[in-house]
mmCIF file of N, CA and C in Angstrom:
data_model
loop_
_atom_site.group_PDB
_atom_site.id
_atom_site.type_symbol
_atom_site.label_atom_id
_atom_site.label_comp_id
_atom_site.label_asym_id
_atom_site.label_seq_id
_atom_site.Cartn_x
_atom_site.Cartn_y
_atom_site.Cartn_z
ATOM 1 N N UNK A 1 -17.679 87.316 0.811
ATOM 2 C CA UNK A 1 -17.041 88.049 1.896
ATOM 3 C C UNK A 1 -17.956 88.124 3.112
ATOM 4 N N UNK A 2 -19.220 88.155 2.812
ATOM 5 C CA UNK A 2 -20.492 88.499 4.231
ATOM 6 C C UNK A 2 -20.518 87.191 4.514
ATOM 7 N N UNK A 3 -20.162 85.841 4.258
ATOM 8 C CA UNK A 3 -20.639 84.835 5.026
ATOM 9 C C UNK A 3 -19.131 84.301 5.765
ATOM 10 N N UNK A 4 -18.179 84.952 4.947
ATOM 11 C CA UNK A 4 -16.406 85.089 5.542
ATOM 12 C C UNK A 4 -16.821 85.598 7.268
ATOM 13 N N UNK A 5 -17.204 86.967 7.373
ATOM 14 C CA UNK A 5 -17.176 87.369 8.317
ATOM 15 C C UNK A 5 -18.383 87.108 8.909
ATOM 16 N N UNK A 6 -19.376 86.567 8.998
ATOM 17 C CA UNK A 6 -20.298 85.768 9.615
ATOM 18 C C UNK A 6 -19.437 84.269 10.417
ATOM 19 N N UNK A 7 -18.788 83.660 10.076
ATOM 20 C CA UNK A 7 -18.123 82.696 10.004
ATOM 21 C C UNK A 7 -16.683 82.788 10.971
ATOM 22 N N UNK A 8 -16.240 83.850 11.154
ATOM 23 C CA UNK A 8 -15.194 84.479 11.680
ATOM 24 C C UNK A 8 -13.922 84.330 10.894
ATOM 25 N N UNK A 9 -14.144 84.161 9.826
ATOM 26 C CA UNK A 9 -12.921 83.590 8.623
ATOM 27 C C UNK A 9 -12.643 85.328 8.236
ATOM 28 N N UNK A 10 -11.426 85.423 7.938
ATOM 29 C CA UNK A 10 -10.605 86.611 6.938
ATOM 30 C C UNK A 10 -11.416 86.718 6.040
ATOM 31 N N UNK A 11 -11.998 88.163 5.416
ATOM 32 C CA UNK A 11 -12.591 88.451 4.332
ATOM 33 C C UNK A 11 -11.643 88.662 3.712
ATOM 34 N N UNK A 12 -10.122 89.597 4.171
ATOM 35 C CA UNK A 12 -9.431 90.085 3.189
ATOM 36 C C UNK A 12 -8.448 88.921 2.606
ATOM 37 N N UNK A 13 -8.784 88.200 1.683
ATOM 38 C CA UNK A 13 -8.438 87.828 0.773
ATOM 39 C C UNK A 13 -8.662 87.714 -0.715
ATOM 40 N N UNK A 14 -8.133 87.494 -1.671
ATOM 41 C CA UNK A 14 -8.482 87.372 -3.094
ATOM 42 C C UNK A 14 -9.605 85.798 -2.999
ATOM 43 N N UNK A 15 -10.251 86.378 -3.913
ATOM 44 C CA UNK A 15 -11.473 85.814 -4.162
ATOM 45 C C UNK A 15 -11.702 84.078 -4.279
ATOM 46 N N UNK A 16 -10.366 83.925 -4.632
ATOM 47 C CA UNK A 16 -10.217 82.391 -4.867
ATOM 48 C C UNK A 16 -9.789 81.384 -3.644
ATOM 49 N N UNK A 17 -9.546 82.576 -2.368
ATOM 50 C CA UNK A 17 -8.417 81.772 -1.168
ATOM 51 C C UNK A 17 -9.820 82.050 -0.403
ATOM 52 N N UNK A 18 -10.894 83.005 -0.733
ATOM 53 C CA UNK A 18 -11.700 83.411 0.302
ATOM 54 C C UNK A 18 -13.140 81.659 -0.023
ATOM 55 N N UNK A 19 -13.379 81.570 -1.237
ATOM 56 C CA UNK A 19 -13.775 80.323 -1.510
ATOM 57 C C UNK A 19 -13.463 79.407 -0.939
ATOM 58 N N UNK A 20 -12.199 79.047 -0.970
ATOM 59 C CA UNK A 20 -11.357 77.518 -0.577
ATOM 60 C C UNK A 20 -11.442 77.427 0.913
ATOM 61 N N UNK A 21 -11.213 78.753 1.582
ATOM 62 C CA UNK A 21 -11.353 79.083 2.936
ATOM 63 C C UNK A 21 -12.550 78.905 3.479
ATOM 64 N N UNK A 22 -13.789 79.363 2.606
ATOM 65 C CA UNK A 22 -15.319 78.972 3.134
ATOM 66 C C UNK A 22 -15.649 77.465 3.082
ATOM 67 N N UNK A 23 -15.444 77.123 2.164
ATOM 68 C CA UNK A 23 -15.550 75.833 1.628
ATOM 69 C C UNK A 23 -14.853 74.525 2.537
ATOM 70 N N UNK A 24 -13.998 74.645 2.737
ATOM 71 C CA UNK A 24 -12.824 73.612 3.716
ATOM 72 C C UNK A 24 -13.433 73.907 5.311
ATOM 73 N N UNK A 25 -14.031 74.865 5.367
ATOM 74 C CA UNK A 25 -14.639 75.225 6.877
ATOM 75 C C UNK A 25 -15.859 74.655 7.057
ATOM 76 N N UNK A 26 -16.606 75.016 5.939
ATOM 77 C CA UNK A 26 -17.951 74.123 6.025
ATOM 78 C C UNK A 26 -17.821 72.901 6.066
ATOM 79 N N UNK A 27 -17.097 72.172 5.257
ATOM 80 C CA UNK A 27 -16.863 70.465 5.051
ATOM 81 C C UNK A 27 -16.388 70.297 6.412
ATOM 82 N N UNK A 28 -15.548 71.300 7.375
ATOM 83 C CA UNK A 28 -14.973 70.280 8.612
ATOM 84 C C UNK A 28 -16.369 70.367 9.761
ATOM 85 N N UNK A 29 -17.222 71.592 9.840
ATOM 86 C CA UNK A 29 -18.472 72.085 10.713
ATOM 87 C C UNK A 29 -19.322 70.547 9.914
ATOM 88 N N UNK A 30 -19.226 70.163 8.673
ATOM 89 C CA UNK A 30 -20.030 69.252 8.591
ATOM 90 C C UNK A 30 -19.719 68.067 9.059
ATOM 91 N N UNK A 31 -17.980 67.573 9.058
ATOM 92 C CA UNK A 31 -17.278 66.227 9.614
ATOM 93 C C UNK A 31 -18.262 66.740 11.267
ATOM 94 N N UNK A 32 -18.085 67.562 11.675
ATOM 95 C CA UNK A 32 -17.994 67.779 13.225
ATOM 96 C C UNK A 32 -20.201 67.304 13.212
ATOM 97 N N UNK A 33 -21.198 68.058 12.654
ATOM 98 C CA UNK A 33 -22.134 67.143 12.762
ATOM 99 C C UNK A 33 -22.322 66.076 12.510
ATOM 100 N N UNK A 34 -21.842 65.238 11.467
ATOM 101 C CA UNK A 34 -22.133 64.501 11.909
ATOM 102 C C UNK A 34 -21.215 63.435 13.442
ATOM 103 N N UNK A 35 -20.438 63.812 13.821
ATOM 104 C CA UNK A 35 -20.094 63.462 15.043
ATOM 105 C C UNK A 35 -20.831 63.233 15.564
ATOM 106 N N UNK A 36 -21.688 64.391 15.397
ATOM 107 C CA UNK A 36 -22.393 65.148 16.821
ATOM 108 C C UNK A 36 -23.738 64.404 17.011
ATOM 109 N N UNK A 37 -23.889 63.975 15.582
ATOM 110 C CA UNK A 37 -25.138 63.068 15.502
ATOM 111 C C UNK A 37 -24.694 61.993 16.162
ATOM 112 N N UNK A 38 -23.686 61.233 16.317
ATOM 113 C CA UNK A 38 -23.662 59.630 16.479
ATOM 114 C C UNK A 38 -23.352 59.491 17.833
ATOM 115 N N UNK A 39 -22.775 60.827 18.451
ATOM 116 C CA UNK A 39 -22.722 60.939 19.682
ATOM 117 C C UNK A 39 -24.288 61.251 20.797
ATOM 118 N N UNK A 40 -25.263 61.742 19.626
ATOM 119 C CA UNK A 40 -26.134 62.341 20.428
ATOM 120 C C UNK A 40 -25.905 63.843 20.903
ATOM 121 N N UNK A 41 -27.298 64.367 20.735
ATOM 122 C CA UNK A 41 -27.304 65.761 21.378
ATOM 123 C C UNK A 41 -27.723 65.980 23.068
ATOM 124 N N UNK A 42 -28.140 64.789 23.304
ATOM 125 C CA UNK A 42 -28.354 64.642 24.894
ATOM 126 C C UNK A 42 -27.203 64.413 25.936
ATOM 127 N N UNK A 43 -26.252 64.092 24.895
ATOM 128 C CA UNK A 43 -24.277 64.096 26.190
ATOM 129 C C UNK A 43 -23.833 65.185 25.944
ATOM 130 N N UNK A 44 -24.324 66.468 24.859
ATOM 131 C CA UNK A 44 -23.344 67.802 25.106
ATOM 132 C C UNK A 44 -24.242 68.791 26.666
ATOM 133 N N UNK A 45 -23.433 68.886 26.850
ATOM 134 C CA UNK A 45 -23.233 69.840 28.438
ATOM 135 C C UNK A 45 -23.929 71.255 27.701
ATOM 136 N N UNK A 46 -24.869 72.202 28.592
ATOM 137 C CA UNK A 46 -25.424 73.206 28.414
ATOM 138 C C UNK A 46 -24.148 74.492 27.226
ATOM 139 N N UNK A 47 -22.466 74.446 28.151
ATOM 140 C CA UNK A 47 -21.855 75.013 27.506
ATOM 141 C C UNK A 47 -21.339 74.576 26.255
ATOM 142 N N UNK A 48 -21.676 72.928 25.867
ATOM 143 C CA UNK A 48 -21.202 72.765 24.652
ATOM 144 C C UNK A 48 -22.075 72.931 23.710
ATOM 145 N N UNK A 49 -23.653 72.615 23.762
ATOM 146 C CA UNK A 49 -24.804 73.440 22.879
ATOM 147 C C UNK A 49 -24.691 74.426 22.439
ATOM 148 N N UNK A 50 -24.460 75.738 23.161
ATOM 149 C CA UNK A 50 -24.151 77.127 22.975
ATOM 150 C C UNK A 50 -22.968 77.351 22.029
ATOM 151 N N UNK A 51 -22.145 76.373 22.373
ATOM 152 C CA UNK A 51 -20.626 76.865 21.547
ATOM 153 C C UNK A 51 -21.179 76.457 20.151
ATOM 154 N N UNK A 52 -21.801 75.106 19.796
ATOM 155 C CA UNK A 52 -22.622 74.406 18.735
ATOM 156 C C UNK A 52 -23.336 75.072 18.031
ATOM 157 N N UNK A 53 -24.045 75.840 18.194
ATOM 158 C CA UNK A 53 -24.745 77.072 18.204
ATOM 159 C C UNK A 53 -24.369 78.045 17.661
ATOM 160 N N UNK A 54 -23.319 78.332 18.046
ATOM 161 C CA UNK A 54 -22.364 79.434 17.914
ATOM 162 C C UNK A 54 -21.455 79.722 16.870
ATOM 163 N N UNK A 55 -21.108 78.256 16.588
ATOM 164 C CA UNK A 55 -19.777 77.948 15.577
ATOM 165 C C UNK A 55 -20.850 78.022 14.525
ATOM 166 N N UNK A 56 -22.448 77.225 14.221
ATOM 167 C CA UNK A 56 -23.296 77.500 12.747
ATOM 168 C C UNK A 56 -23.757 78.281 13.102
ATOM 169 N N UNK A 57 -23.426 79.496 13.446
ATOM 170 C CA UNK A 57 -24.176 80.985 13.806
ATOM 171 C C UNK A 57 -25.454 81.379 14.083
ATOM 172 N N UNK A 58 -25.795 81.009 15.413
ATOM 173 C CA UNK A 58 -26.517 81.253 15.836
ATOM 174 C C UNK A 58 -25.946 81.814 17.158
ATOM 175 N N UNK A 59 -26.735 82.696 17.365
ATOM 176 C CA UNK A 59 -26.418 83.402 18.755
ATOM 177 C C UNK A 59 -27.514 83.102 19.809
ATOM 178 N N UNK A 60 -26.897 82.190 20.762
ATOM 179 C CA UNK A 60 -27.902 81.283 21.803
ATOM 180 C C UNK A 60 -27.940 81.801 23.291
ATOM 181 N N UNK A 61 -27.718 83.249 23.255
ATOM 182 C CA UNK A 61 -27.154 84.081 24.625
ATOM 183 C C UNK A 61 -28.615 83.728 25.453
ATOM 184 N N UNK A 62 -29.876 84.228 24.262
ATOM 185 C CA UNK A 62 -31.172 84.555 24.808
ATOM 186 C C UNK A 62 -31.956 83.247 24.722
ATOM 187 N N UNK A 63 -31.340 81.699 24.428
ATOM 188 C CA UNK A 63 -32.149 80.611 24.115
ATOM 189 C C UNK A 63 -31.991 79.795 25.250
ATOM 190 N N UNK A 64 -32.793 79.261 25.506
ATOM 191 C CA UNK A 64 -33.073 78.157 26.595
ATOM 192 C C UNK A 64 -32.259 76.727 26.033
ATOM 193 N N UNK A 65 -31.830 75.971 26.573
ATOM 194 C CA UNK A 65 -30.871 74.393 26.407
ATOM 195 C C UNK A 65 -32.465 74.218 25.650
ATOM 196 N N UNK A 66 -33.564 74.003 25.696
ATOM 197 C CA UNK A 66 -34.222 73.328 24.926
ATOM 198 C C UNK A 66 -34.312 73.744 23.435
ATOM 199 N N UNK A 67 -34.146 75.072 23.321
ATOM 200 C CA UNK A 67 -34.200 76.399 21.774
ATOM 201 C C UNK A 67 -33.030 75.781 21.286
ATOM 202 N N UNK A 68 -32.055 75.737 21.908
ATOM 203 C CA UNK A 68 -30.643 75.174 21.598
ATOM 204 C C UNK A 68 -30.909 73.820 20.791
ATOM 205 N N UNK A 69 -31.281 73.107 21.747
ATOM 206 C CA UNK A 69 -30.853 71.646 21.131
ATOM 207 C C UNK A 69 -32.113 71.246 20.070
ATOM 208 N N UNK A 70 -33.206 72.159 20.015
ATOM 209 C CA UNK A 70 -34.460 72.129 18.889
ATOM 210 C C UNK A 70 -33.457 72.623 17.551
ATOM 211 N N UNK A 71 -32.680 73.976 18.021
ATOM 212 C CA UNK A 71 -31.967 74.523 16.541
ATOM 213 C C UNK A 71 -31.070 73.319 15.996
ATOM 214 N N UNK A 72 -30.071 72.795 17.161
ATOM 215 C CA UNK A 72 -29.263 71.987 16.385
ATOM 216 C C UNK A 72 -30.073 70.612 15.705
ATOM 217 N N UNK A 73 -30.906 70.093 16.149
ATOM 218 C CA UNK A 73 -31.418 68.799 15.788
ATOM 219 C C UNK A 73 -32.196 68.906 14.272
ATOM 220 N N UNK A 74 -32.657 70.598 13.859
ATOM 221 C CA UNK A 74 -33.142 70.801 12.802
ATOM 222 C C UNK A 74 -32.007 71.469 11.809
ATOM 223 N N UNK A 75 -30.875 71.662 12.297
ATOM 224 C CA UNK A 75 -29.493 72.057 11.556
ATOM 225 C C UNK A 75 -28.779 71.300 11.444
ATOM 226 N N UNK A 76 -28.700 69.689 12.300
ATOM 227 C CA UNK A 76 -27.996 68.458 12.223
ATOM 228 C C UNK A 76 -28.691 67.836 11.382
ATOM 229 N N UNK A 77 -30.325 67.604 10.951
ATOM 230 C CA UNK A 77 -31.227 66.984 9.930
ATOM 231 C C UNK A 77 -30.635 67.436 8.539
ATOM 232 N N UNK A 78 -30.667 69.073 8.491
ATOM 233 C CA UNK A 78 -30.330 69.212 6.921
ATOM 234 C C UNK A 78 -28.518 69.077 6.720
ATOM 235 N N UNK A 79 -27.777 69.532 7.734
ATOM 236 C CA UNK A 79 -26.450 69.010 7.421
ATOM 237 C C UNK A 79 -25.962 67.779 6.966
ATOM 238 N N UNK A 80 -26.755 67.140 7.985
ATOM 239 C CA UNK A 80 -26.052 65.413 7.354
ATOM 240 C C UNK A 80 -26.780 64.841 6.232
ATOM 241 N N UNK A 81 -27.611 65.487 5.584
ATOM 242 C CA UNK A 81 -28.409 65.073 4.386
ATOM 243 C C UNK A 81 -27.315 65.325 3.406
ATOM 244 N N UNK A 82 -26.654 66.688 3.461
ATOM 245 C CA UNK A 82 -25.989 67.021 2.167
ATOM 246 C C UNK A 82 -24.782 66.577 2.154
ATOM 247 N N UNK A 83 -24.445 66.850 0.556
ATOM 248 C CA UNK A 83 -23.287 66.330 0.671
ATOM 249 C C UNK A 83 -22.031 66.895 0.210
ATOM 250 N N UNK A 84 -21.202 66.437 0.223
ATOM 251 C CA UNK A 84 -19.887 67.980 0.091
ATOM 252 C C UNK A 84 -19.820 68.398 -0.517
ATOM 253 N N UNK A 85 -20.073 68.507 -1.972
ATOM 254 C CA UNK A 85 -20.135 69.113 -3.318
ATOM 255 C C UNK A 85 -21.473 70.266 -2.791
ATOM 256 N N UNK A 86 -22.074 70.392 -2.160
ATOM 257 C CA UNK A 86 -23.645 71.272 -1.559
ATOM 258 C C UNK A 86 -22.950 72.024 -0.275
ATOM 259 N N UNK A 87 -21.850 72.328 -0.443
ATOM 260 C CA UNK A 87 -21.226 73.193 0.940
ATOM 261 C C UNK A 87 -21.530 74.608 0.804
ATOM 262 N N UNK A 88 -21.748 75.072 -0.588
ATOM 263 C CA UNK A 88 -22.285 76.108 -0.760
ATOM 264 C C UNK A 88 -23.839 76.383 0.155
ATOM 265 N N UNK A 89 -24.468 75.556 -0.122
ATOM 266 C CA UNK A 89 -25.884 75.498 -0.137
ATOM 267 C C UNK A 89 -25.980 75.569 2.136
ATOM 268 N N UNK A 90 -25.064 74.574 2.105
ATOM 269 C CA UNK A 90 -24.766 74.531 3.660
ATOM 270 C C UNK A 90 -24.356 75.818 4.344
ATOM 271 N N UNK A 91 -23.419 76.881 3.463
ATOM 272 C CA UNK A 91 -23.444 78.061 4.211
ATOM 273 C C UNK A 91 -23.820 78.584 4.385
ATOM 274 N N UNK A 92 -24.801 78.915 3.175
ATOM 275 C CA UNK A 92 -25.949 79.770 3.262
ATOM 276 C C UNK A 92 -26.902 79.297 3.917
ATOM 277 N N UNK A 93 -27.189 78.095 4.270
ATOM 278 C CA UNK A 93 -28.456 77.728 4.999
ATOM 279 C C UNK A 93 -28.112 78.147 6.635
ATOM 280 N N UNK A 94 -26.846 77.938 7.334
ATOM 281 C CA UNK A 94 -26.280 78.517 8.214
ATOM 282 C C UNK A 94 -27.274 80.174 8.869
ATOM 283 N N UNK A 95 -26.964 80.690 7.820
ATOM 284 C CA UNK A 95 -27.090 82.311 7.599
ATOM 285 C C UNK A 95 -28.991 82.165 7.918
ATOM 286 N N UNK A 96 -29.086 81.683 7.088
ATOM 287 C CA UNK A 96 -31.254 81.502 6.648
ATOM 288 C C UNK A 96 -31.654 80.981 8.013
ATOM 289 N N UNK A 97 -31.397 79.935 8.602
ATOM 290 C CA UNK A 97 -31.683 79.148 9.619
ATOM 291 C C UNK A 97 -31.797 80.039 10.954
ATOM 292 N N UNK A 98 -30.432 80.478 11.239
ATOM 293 C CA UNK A 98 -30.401 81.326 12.172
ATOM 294 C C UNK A 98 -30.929 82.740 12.126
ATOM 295 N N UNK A 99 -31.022 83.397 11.152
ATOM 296 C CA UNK A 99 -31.745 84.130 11.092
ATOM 297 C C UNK A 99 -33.511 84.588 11.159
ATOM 298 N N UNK A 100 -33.847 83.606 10.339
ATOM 299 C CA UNK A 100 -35.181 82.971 10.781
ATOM 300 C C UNK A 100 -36.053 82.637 11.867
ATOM 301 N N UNK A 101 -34.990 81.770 13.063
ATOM 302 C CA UNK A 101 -35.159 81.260 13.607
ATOM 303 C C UNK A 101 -35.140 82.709 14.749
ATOM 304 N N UNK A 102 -34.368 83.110 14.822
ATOM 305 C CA UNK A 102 -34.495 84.218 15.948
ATOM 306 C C UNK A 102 -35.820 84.945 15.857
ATOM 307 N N UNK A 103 -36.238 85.113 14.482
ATOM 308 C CA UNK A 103 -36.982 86.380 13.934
ATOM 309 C C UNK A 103 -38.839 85.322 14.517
ATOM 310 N N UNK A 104 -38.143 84.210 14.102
ATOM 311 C CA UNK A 104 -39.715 83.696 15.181
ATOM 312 C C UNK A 104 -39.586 83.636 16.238
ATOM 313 N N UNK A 105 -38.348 83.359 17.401
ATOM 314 C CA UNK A 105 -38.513 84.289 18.946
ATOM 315 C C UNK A 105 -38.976 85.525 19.129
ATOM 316 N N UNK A 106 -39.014 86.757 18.416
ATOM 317 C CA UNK A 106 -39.493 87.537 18.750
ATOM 318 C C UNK A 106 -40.547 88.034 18.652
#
């Protein structure tokens, strides 16, 4: 349910729709890196970093385009390593990453 609403997904569901729901979200945030890889992180526009950012939860209000595109390039490394059966492992790293990562800005 805490990574539901981290995620902006419905917590209130039964336990089995709230899974399928985390799960099918992560696999498409992962279709979408690797996109993002083959496109390069040097053609997204300042506002599309942030949104990037945003969607694997990180909050990039207080980060510079360079904090930005350092988080995604070390969140695009371990995303496209794994593989869909490890979507678990991908959400939670979501959560660890960004959290972390702020806690050494300050």
């Amino acid at each position: 349910k805490a990574l539901s609403r981290v995620l902006f997904l419905t917590p209130h569901l039964p336990a089995f729709f709230l899974r399928h729901r985390l799960r099918s979200h992560v696999l498409e945030i992962r279709h979408l890196d690797r996109a993002m890889l083959r496109l390069g992180l040097g053609q997204l526009s300042e506002e599309e970093l942030r949104a990037a950012c945003y969607l694997r939860g990180l909050n990039s209000t207080h980060l510079g385009m360079s904090e930005c595109r350092a988080w995604l390039e070390q969140w695009l490394g371990l995303s496209c390593k794994l593989q869909a059966s490890e979507a678990s492992l991908l959400a939670n790293s979501m959560v660890l990453l960004s959290l972390n990562y702020l806690r050494a800005k300050e």
